[in-house]
CSV table of C-alpha atoms and ligand atoms in Angstrom, one decimal:
chain,number,residue,atom,x,y,z
U,8,MET,CA,-7.4,31.9,-27.3
U,9,GLU,CA,-8.2,32.6,-23.6
U,10,GLU,CA,-11.2,30.2,-23.8
U,11,ARG,CA,-9.0,27.4,-25.3
U,12,ILE,CA,-6.4,27.8,-22.6
U,13,THR,CA,-8.9,27.6,-19.8
U,14,SER,CA,-10.7,24.7,-21.4
U,15,ALA,CA,-7.4,22.8,-21.9
U,16,ILE,CA,-6.5,23.1,-18.2
U,17,VAL,CA,-10.0,22.3,-16.9
U,18,ARG,CA,-10.3,19.2,-19.2
U,19,THR,CA,-6.9,17.7,-18.6
U,20,TYR,CA,-7.0,18.4,-14.8
U,21,PHE,CA,-10.3,16.7,-14.3
U,22,GLU,CA,-9.3,13.7,-16.5
U,23,LYS,CA,-6.2,13.3,-14.2
U,24,LEU,CA,-8.2,13.7,-11.0
U,25,GLN,CA,-11.0,11.2,-12.1
U,26,ASN,CA,-8.3,8.6,-12.6
U,27,PHE,CA,-7.0,9.0,-9.1
U,28,LEU,CA,-10.1,9.0,-7.0
U,29,GLU,CA,-9.5,5.4,-5.9
U,30,VAL,CA,-5.9,4.5,-5.5
U,31,ASP,CA,-3.6,1.8,-4.2
U,32,LEU,CA,-1.7,4.2,-1.9
U,33,ALA,CA,-2.5,7.7,-0.7
U,34,ILE,CA,0.6,9.4,0.7
U,35,VAL,CA,0.3,12.4,2.9
U,36,GLY,CA,3.3,14.7,2.6
U,37,ALA,CA,5.7,15.1,-0.3
U,38,GLY,CA,8.9,15.0,1.8
U,39,PRO,CA,11.8,12.8,0.9
U,40,SER,CA,10.4,9.6,2.5
U,41,GLY,CA,7.0,10.1,0.8
U,42,LEU,CA,8.5,10.8,-2.6
U,43,VAL,CA,10.9,7.9,-2.5
U,44,ALA,CA,8.0,5.5,-1.4
U,45,ALA,CA,5.7,6.9,-4.1
U,46,ALA,CA,8.2,6.4,-6.9
U,47,ALA,CA,9.0,2.9,-5.8
U,48,LEU,CA,5.4,1.8,-5.8
U,49,ALA,CA,4.5,3.6,-9.0
U,50,LYS,CA,7.4,1.8,-10.7
U,51,GLU,CA,5.7,-1.5,-9.6
U,52,GLY,CA,2.6,-0.4,-11.5
U,53,LYS,CA,0.6,0.8,-8.4
U,54,LYS,CA,-1.7,3.8,-8.5
U,55,VAL,CA,-0.2,6.3,-6.1
U,56,ALA,CA,-1.4,9.8,-5.2
U,57,ILE,CA,0.5,12.2,-2.9
U,58,PHE,CA,-1.2,15.1,-1.1
U,59,GLU,CA,1.0,17.9,-0.2
U,60,ARG,CA,-0.2,20.9,1.8
U,61,LEU,CA,2.3,23.4,0.4
U,62,LEU,CA,2.5,24.7,-3.2
U,63,ALA,CA,6.0,23.2,-3.6
U,64,PRO,CA,6.5,19.5,-2.9
U,65,GLY,CA,9.9,18.5,-1.4
U,66,GLY,CA,9.3,19.0,2.3
U,67,GLY,CA,12.4,19.7,4.4
U,68,VAL,CA,14.9,19.0,1.6
U,69,TRP,CA,15.0,22.5,0.0
U,70,GLY,CA,16.6,24.4,2.9
U,71,GLY,CA,19.6,22.0,3.4
U,72,GLY,CA,21.1,22.8,6.8
U,73,MET,CA,20.1,26.2,8.2
U,74,LEU,CA,19.4,27.4,4.6
U,75,PHE,CA,22.9,26.3,3.4
U,76,ASN,CA,21.5,24.4,0.5
U,77,GLU,CA,23.5,21.2,0.8
U,78,ILE,CA,22.4,18.0,2.5
U,79,VAL,CA,24.4,15.0,3.8
U,80,ILE,CA,23.8,11.4,2.8
U,81,GLN,CA,25.6,8.3,4.1
U,82,GLU,CA,27.1,5.8,1.7
U,83,GLU,CA,24.5,3.1,2.2
U,84,ALA,CA,21.7,5.3,0.8
U,85,LEU,CA,23.5,6.5,-2.3
U,86,HIS,CA,22.0,3.8,-4.5
U,87,ILE,CA,18.6,5.6,-4.0
U,88,LEU,CA,20.0,8.9,-5.3
U,89,ASP,CA,21.5,6.9,-8.3
U,90,ASP,CA,18.0,5.6,-9.1
U,91,PHE,CA,16.8,9.3,-9.4
U,92,ASN,CA,19.9,10.3,-11.3
U,93,ILE,CA,20.8,12.8,-8.6
U,94,SER,CA,24.5,13.7,-8.2
U,95,TYR,CA,26.6,13.8,-5.0
U,96,LYS,CA,30.2,14.4,-3.9
U,97,SER,CA,32.3,12.6,-1.2
U,98,ALA,CA,32.8,14.6,2.0
U,99,GLY,CA,35.1,11.9,3.5
U,100,ASP,CA,34.4,9.3,6.3
U,101,GLY,CA,31.6,7.6,4.3
U,102,LEU,CA,29.5,10.8,4.1
U,103,TYR,CA,28.4,12.5,0.9
U,104,THR,CA,26.9,15.9,0.0
U,105,ALA,CA,24.3,16.8,-2.5
U,106,ASP,CA,22.7,20.1,-3.6
U,107,SER,CA,19.4,20.3,-1.8
U,108,VAL,CA,17.7,21.9,-4.8
U,109,GLU,CA,18.8,19.1,-7.1
U,110,VAL,CA,17.7,16.5,-4.5
U,111,ALA,CA,14.2,18.0,-4.0
U,112,SER,CA,13.5,18.6,-7.7
U,113,GLY,CA,15.0,15.2,-8.7
U,114,LEU,CA,12.8,13.3,-6.2
U,115,ILE,CA,9.7,15.2,-7.4
U,116,PHE,CA,10.5,14.7,-11.1
U,117,GLY,CA,11.3,11.0,-10.5
U,118,ALA,CA,8.1,10.4,-8.7
U,119,LYS,CA,6.1,12.3,-11.3
U,120,LYS,CA,7.8,10.4,-14.2
U,121,ALA,CA,7.1,7.1,-12.4
U,122,GLY,CA,3.4,7.9,-12.7
U,123,VAL,CA,2.6,9.4,-9.3
U,124,MET,CA,-0.2,12.0,-9.1
U,125,ILE,CA,1.1,14.8,-7.0
U,126,ASN,CA,-1.6,17.1,-5.6
U,127,ASN,CA,0.1,20.2,-4.3
U,128,ALA,CA,-1.7,22.8,-2.2
U,129,VAL,CA,-4.0,20.1,-0.9
U,130,SER,CA,-4.2,19.2,2.8
U,131,VAL,CA,-5.4,16.0,4.4
U,132,GLU,CA,-7.7,16.8,7.2
U,133,ASP,CA,-9.0,13.4,8.2
U,134,VAL,CA,-8.9,9.7,7.4
U,135,VAL,CA,-11.5,7.1,6.6
U,136,CYS,CA,-11.6,4.1,8.9
U,137,ARG,CA,-13.8,1.2,8.2
U,138,GLU,CA,-14.0,-2.3,9.7
U,139,GLY,CA,-10.7,-2.0,11.5
U,140,ARG,CA,-8.7,-0.5,8.5
U,141,ILE,CA,-7.7,2.9,7.4
U,142,CYS,CA,-8.9,3.1,3.8
U,143,GLY,CA,-9.0,6.7,2.6
U,144,VAL,CA,-8.1,10.4,3.1
U,145,VAL,CA,-10.3,13.4,3.4
U,146,VAL,CA,-8.9,16.3,1.4
U,147,ASN,CA,-9.4,20.0,1.0
U,148,TRP,CA,-7.5,22.9,-0.7
U,149,THR,CA,-4.9,24.4,1.6
U,150,PRO,CA,-6.2,27.9,1.0
U,151,VAL,CA,-9.6,26.7,2.3
U,152,GLU,CA,-7.9,25.3,5.4
U,153,ARG,CA,-5.8,28.4,5.9
U,154,LEU,CA,-8.7,30.8,5.6
U,155,GLY,CA,-10.9,28.7,7.8
U,156,MET,CA,-13.6,28.7,5.1
U,157,HIS,CA,-16.6,26.5,5.9
U,158,VAL,CA,-16.3,24.2,2.8
U,159,ASP,CA,-16.9,20.5,2.9
U,160,PRO,CA,-13.9,18.3,1.8
U,161,LEU,CA,-13.8,15.5,-0.7
U,162,VAL,CA,-12.5,11.9,-0.2
U,163,VAL,CA,-10.0,9.7,-2.0
U,164,MET,CA,-10.3,6.0,-1.1
U,165,SER,CA,-7.1,3.9,-1.0
U,166,LYS,CA,-5.9,0.4,-0.1
U,167,ALA,CA,-3.4,2.0,2.2
U,168,VAL,CA,-2.4,5.4,3.6
U,169,LEU,CA,1.1,6.5,4.3
U,170,ASP,CA,1.8,9.2,6.9
U,171,GLY,CA,4.8,11.0,5.5
U,172,THR,CA,4.0,14.3,7.2
U,173,GLY,CA,7.3,14.7,8.9
U,174,HIS,CA,7.9,16.0,12.5
U,175,PRO,CA,4.2,16.4,13.5
U,176,GLY,CA,3.0,13.0,12.3
U,177,GLU,CA,-0.3,14.6,11.5
U,178,ILE,CA,-2.1,11.6,10.1
U,179,THR,CA,-1.2,9.2,12.9
U,180,ASP,CA,-2.3,11.9,15.3
U,181,LEU,CA,-5.6,12.3,13.5
U,182,ALA,CA,-6.2,8.6,13.3
U,183,THR,CA,-5.5,8.0,16.9
U,184,ARG,CA,-7.6,10.9,18.1
U,185,LYS,CA,-10.5,10.7,15.7
U,186,ALA,CA,-10.8,7.1,14.8
U,187,GLY,CA,-9.7,6.1,18.4
U,188,ILE,CA,-7.3,3.4,17.2
U,189,LYS,CA,-4.5,1.8,19.2
U,190,ILE,CA,-1.3,1.8,17.1
U,191,ASP,CA,1.7,-0.6,17.0
U,192,THR,CA,4.1,1.3,19.3
U,193,PRO,CA,5.4,0.1,22.7
U,194,THR,CA,2.6,2.2,24.4
U,195,GLY,CA,-0.1,1.8,21.8
U,196,LYS,CA,0.0,5.6,21.5
U,197,ILE,CA,2.1,8.3,19.8
U,198,MET,CA,5.3,8.5,21.8
U,199,GLY,CA,6.7,11.8,20.5
U,200,GLU,CA,10.0,12.7,18.9
U,201,LYS,CA,13.1,12.7,21.0
U,202,PRO,CA,15.9,15.4,20.7
U,203,MET,CA,18.8,15.5,18.3
U,204,TRP,CA,21.0,12.5,18.1
U,205,MET,CA,22.0,12.1,14.4
U,206,GLU,CA,23.4,8.6,14.5
U,207,LEU,CA,20.6,7.0,16.4
U,208,GLY,CA,18.0,9.2,14.6
U,209,GLU,CA,19.1,7.9,11.2
U,210,ALA,CA,18.8,4.2,12.4
U,211,SER,CA,15.6,4.7,14.2
U,212,THR,CA,13.9,6.4,11.2
U,213,VAL,CA,14.3,3.1,9.3
U,214,GLU,CA,13.5,0.9,12.3
U,215,ASN,CA,10.3,2.9,13.2
U,216,THR,CA,9.1,2.8,9.6
U,217,LYS,CA,6.2,0.4,9.8
U,218,CYS,CA,2.5,-0.5,9.6
U,219,LEU,CA,1.0,1.2,12.7
U,220,TYR,CA,-2.5,-0.1,12.2
U,221,PRO,CA,-4.1,-2.1,9.3
U,222,GLY,CA,-3.9,0.3,6.3
U,223,LEU,CA,-1.9,2.9,8.1
U,224,TYR,CA,1.8,3.1,7.4
U,225,VAL,CA,4.4,5.7,8.6
U,226,SER,CA,7.7,6.8,7.2
U,227,GLY,CA,10.4,9.5,7.8
U,228,MET,CA,10.2,11.8,10.8
U,229,ALA,CA,6.5,10.8,11.3
U,230,ALA,CA,7.8,7.3,12.1
U,231,ASN,CA,10.1,8.7,14.8
U,232,ASN,CA,7.3,10.8,16.1
U,233,ALA,CA,5.1,7.8,16.4
U,234,SER,CA,7.6,5.5,18.1
U,235,GLY,CA,9.8,7.9,20.0
U,236,GLY,CA,12.9,8.1,17.7
U,237,PHE,CA,15.5,10.8,17.8
U,238,ARG,CA,15.7,13.8,15.4
U,239,MET,CA,18.7,14.1,13.2
U,240,GLY,CA,18.9,17.4,11.2
U,241,PRO,CA,20.2,17.7,7.6
U,242,ILE,CA,21.3,14.1,7.0
U,243,PHE,CA,18.8,12.4,4.7
U,244,GLY,CA,19.9,8.8,4.0
U,245,GLY,CA,17.5,7.5,6.7
U,246,MET,CA,14.6,9.3,5.0
U,247,PHE,CA,15.3,7.7,1.6
U,248,MET,CA,15.8,4.3,3.1
U,249,SER,CA,12.6,4.7,5.1
U,250,GLY,CA,10.7,5.4,1.9
U,251,ARG,CA,12.1,2.3,0.2
U,252,LYS,CA,11.3,0.1,3.3
U,253,VAL,CA,7.7,1.3,3.5
U,254,ALA,CA,7.1,0.9,-0.2
U,255,LYS,CA,8.2,-2.8,0.1
U,256,MET,CA,5.9,-3.4,3.1
U,257,ILE,CA,2.9,-1.8,1.4
U,258,LEU,CA,3.5,-3.7,-1.8
U,259,GLU,CA,3.5,-7.0,0.1
U,260,ASP,CA,0.3,-5.9,1.9
U,261,ILE,CA,-1.7,-4.8,-1.1
U,262,ASP,CA,-0.6,-7.6,-3.3
U,263,GLY,CA,-1.0,-10.2,-0.6
R,330,48F,O1,9.0,16.9,6.8
R,330,48F,P1,9.1,16.3,5.5
R,330,48F,O2,10.3,16.6,4.6
R,330,48F,O3,9.0,14.7,5.7
R,330,48F,P2,10.0,13.5,5.8
R,330,48F,O4,10.0,12.6,4.6
R,330,48F,O5,11.5,14.1,5.9
R,330,48F,C1,11.9,14.8,7.0
R,330,48F,C2,13.1,15.7,6.6
R,330,48F,O6,12.7,16.6,5.6
R,330,48F,C3,13.7,16.5,7.7
R,330,48F,C4,14.6,15.7,8.6
R,330,48F,C5,15.7,15.0,7.8
R,330,48F,O7,16.7,14.8,8.6
R,330,48F,O8,14.4,15.6,9.7
R,330,48F,O9,12.7,17.1,8.5
R,330,48F,O10,9.7,12.8,7.1
R,330,48F,O11,7.8,16.6,4.6
R,330,48F,C6,6.6,16.4,5.1
R,330,48F,C7,5.6,17.1,4.2
R,330,48F,O12,4.3,16.8,4.6
R,330,48F,C8,3.5,18.0,4.4
R,330,48F,C9,4.4,19.1,4.8
R,330,48F,O13,3.9,20.3,4.1
R,330,48F,C10,5.7,18.6,4.2
R,330,48F,O14,6.0,19.1,2.9
R,330,48F,N1,2.3,17.8,5.2
R,330,48F,C11,2.2,17.8,6.6
R,330,48F,N2,1.0,17.6,7.0
R,330,48F,C12,0.2,17.5,5.9
R,330,48F,C13,1.0,17.6,4.8
R,330,48F,C14,-1.2,17.3,5.7
R,330,48F,N3,-2.1,17.2,6.7
R,330,48F,N4,-1.7,17.3,4.4
R,330,48F,C15,-0.8,17.4,3.4
R,330,48F,N5,0.5,17.6,3.5
């Protein structure tokens, strides 16, 4: 019995991995913007892999506002929750609330069912940049990263890479530092996130969602970090809309 259980896991895991070594889109970070983007592209038949540093995908959704496990969504983004079959309630004035555990698990389940490969406990530590295009991610197990073990990483090649790493914008930071690229922001560099301003932050998240460099896209808070947008706390419509926007842009890019 023991041997059969181990064999079943090893066989199916490596079959899955083998199929996702070269993908259409590699997404770094399984937060709300990354998960929404992943599901949208997978539904279009694209091969999408997400790499999430933590054991549990879902990013900043789980904790709601200050661990009160509810989040707020504005009316214009509700259609995205509908697509994931996630429920919500009116809170008046065009705002709605949803249970953060249902939102996080619903987005993960939706992305998975759409065909996305979600690699949890895997960190992206570098990008591949060739002939003026970002075209892959360098990955290693998070425990290896955390313990500082001297273990070489592996690489997943992709037509595009999405930085969905949230506030730190890690992939844009890596790409600008290590590949030395100039990105599409007013300064050509990372401008850094601005302080809390919910209304402007929501709008700027979507506005700042873009292609920063051939093959390198940015969504969610990483987009605000790159272009100097405001933070906004536990309102999430902008994150969902950012995921949808970036998926459309990437689809046009890789199909065109
Ligand atoms: O931060 P996060 O939820 O990304 P997001 O889609 O959403 C932001 C909101 O949650 C919230 C907010 C809403 O108002 O402001 O902050 O922009 O999820 C980012 C995920 O990326 C993972 C990290 O663990 C988190 O789950 N991550 C970050 N760096 C790496 C990474 C990395 N180098 N490799 C793999 N995963």
